[in-house]
Coordinates of C-alpha atoms in Angstrom, one line a residue:
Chain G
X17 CA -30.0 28.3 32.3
X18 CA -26.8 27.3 30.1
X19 CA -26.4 27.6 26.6
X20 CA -25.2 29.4 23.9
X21 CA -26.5 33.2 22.8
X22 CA -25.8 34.7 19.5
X23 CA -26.2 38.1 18.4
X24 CA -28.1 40.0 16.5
X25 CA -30.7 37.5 15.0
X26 CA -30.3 39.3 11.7
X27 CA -27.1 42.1 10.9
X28 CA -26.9 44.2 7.9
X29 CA -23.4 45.1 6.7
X30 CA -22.8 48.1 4.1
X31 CA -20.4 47.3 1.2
X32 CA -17.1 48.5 2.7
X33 CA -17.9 47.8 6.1
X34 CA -16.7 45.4 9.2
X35 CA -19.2 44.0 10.9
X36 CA -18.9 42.2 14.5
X37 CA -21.0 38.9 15.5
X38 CA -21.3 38.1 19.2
X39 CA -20.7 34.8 20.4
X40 CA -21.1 33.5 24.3
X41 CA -21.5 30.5 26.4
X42 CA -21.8 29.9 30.1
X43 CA -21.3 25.9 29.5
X44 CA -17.3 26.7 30.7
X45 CA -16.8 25.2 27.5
X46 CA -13.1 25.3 26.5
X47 CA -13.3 25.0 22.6
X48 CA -15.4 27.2 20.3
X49 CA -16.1 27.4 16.4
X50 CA -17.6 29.6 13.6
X51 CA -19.0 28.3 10.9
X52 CA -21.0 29.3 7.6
X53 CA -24.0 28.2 6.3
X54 CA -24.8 28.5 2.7
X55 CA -28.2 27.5 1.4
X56 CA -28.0 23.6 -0.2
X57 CA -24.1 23.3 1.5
X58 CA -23.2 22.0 4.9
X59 CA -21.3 23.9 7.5
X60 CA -17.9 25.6 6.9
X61 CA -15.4 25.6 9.5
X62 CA -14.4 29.8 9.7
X63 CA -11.9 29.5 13.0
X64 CA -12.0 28.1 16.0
X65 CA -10.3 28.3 19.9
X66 CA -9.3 25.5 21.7
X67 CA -7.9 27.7 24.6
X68 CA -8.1 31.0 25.7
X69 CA -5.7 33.8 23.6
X70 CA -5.3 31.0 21.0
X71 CA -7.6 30.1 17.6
X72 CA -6.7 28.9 14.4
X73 CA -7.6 29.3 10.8
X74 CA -10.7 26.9 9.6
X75 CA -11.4 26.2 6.0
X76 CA -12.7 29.5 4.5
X77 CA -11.1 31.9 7.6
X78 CA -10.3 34.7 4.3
X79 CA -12.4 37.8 4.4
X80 CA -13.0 36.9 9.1
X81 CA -11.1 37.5 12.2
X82 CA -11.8 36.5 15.6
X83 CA -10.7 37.0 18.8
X84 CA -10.9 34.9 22.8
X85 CA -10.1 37.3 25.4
X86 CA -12.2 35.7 27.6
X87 CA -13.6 31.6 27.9
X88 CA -17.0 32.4 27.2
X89 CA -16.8 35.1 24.2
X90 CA -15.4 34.5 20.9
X91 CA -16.7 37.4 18.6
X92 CA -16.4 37.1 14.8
X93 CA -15.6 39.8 12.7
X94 CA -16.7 39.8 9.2
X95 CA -14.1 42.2 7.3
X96 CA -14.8 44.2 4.0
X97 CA -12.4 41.5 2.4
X98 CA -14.7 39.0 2.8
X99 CA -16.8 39.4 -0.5
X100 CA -19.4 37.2 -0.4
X101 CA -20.7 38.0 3.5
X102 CA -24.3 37.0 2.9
X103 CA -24.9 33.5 5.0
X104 CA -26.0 32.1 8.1
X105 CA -23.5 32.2 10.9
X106 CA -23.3 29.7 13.4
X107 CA -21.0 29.1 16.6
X108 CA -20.7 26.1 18.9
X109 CA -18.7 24.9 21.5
X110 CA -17.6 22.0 22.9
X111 CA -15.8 20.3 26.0
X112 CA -14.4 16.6 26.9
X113 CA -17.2 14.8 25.0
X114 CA -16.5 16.0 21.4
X115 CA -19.6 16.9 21.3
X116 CA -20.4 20.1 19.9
X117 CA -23.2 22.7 21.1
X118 CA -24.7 25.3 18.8
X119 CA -26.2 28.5 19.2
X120 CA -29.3 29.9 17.3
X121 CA -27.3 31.7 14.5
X122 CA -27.1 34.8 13.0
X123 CA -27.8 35.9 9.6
X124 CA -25.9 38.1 7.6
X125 CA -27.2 40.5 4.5
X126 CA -25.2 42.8 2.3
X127 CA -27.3 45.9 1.8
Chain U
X26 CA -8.6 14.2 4.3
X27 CA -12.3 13.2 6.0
X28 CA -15.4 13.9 4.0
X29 CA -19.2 13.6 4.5
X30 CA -21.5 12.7 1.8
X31 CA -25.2 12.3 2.2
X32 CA -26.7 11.5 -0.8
X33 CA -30.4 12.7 -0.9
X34 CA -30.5 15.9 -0.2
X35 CA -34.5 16.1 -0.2
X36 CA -36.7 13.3 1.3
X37 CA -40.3 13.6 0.6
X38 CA -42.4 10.8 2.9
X39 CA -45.9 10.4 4.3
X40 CA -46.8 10.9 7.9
X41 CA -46.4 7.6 10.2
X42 CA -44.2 6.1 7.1
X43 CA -40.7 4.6 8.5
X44 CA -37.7 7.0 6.5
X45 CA -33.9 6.2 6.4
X46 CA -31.7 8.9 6.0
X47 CA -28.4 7.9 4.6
X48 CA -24.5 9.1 5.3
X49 CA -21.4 7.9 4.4
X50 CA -18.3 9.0 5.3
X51 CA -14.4 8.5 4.2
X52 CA -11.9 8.8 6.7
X53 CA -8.1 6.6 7.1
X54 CA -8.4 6.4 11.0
X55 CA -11.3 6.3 13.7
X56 CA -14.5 8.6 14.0
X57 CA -16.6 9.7 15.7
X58 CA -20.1 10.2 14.3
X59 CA -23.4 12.7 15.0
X60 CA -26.2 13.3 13.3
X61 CA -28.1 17.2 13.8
X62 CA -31.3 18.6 12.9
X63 CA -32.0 22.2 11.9
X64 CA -35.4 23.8 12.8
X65 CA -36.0 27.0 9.9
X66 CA -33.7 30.1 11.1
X67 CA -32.4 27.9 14.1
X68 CA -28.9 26.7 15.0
X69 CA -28.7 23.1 15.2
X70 CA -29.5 20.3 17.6
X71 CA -27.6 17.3 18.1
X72 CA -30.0 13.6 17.7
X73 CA -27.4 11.5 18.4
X74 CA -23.7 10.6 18.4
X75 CA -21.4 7.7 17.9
X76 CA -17.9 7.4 19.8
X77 CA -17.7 3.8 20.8
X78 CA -19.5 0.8 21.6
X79 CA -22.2 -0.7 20.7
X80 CA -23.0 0.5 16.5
X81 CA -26.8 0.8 17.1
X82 CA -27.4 4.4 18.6
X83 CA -30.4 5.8 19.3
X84 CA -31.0 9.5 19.7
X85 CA -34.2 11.6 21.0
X86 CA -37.1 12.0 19.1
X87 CA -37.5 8.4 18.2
X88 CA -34.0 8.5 16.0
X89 CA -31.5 5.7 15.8
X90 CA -28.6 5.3 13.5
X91 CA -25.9 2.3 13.0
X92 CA -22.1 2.5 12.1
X93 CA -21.1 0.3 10.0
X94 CA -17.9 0.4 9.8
X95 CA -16.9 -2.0 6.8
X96 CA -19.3 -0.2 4.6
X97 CA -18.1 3.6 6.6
X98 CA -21.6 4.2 6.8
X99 CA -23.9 5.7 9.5
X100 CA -27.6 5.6 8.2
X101 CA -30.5 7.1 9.9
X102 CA -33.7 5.9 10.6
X103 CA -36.7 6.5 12.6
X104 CA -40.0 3.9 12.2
X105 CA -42.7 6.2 11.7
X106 CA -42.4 10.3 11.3
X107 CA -44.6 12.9 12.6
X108 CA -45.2 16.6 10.9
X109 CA -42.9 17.7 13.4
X110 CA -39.7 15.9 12.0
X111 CA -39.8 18.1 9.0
X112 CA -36.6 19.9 9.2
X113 CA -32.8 19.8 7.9
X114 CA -30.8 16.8 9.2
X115 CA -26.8 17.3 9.1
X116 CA -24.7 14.0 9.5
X117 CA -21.1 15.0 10.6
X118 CA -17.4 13.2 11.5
X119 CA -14.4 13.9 13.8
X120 CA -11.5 12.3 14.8
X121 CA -11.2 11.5 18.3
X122 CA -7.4 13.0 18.4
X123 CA -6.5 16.2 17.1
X124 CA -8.9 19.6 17.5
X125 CA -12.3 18.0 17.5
X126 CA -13.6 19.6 14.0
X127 CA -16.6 18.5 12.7
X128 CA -16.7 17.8 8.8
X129 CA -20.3 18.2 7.5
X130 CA -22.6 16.6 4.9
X131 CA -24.4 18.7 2.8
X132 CA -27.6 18.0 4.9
X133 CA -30.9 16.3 4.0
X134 CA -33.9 17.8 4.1
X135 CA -36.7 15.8 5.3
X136 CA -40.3 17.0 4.4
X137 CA -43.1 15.0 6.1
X138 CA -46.7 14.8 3.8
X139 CA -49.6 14.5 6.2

C-alpha cells in the first residue's frame, strides 16, 4: 500500500525547544517538500530535495532544517529560532509527472 | 516571479446547485496547473491537473477546470455539488523546467447548504 506517512498527528514543542517531524514515502519518489499551512494562507514552500544528500532553501526555510539521508525519509526539524512554530505541516513528493503527492500532515502547538 | 490568486476565499452554495471556483495565475513562461482539495485535519488531494493538451480537464469527483491561457486563468467548476464537496480547494502553478515547486493560492473554501 503506497503513500506517504507523517508523524505525529499532533506534536507539542516547549518554548526553547527543537522539535523533529517525520516524513516517508515508499512511492520511490525522487523529490520531496515541506510546507506550512497557516489558517486563511495557502501553502509555504519550507525546503525541499530533489536528490538524495541534497535540498534547498524554500520561501520561509528560517527558524527549520532538514535532512535526506535516505530516498524515502526527509525529517523536518523545527528549531527554537523559528518563532512562530504553531501551523500545519505538510510534506509531498513527487516524481516524473510534476505532480505532487501529500501526506496527511502534522500539526504543531507551542505549549 | 509566479503567483496564484483565487479570489473568493469562501463559497457558500446550495446542494445540487452548479459552483465555479475561480484562479488566476501570473507567470512570464509555461505552467503547469492543479487544483487540490483539503478534507478538515487532512493533507491534500489532487482533483486534477493541467500540463498540456487539450484546456478542458476534468478531474474526479465530478470536477473539471479550463486553461485559458489568454485570460491566465484556470476556473473550476463542477455542475451540481453534493454535502460531501464541502472542503478547502487549493489551485496551484509550476513551471515545467526548473525544481517543480508549486506556488499556492490562498485556497477557497467551499461550504455546501443542504
Amino acid at each position: 500500500d503506497g503513500g506517504i506517512t507523517q508523524s505525529p498527528k499532533y506534536l507539542f514543542r516547549k518554548e526553547g525547544q527543537n522539535v523533529t517531524l517525520s516524513c516517508e514515502q515508499n512511492l520511490n519518489h525522487d523529490a520531496m517538500y515541506w510546507y506550512r499551512q497557516d489558517p486563511g494562507q495557502g501553502l509555504r514552500l519550507i525546503y525541499y530535495s530533489q536528490i538524495v544528500n541534497d535540498f534547498q532553501k524554500g520561501d520561509i526555510a528560517e527558524g527549520y532544517s532538514v535532512s535526506r539521508e535516505k530516498k524515502e525519509s526527509f525529517p523536518l526539524t523545527v528549531t527554537s529560532a523559528q518563532k512562530n512554530p504553531t501551523a500545519f505541516y505538510l510534506c509531498a513528493s513527487s516524481h516524473g509527472d510534476e505532480t505532487q503527492y501529500f501526506g496527511p500532515g502534522t500539526r504543531l502547538l507551542v505549549l | 516571479a509566479q503567483s496564484v490568486t483565487q479570489l473568493d476565499s469562501q463559497v457558500p452554495v446550495f446542494e445540487e446547485a452548479p459552483v465555479e471556483l475561480r484562479c488566476n495565475y501570473s507567470s512570464s513562461v509555461s505552467v503547469y496547473l492543479f487544483w487540490y482539495v483539503q478534507y478538515p485535519n487532512q493533507g491534500l488531494q489532487l482533483l486534477l491537473k493541467y500540463l498540456s493538451g487539450s484546456t478542458l480537464v476534468k478531474g474526479i469527483n465530478g470536477f473539471e477546470a479550463e486553461f485559458n491561457k489568454s485570460q491566465t486563468s484556470f476556473h473550476l467548476r463542477k455542475p451540481s455539488v453534493h454535502i460531501s464537496d464541502t472542503a478547502e480547494y487549493f489551485c496551484a502553478v509550476s513551471e515545467p523546467t526548473g525544481a517543480n515547486n508549486l506556488f499556492f493560492g490562498t485556497g477557497t473554501r467551499l461550504t455546501v447548504i443542504p
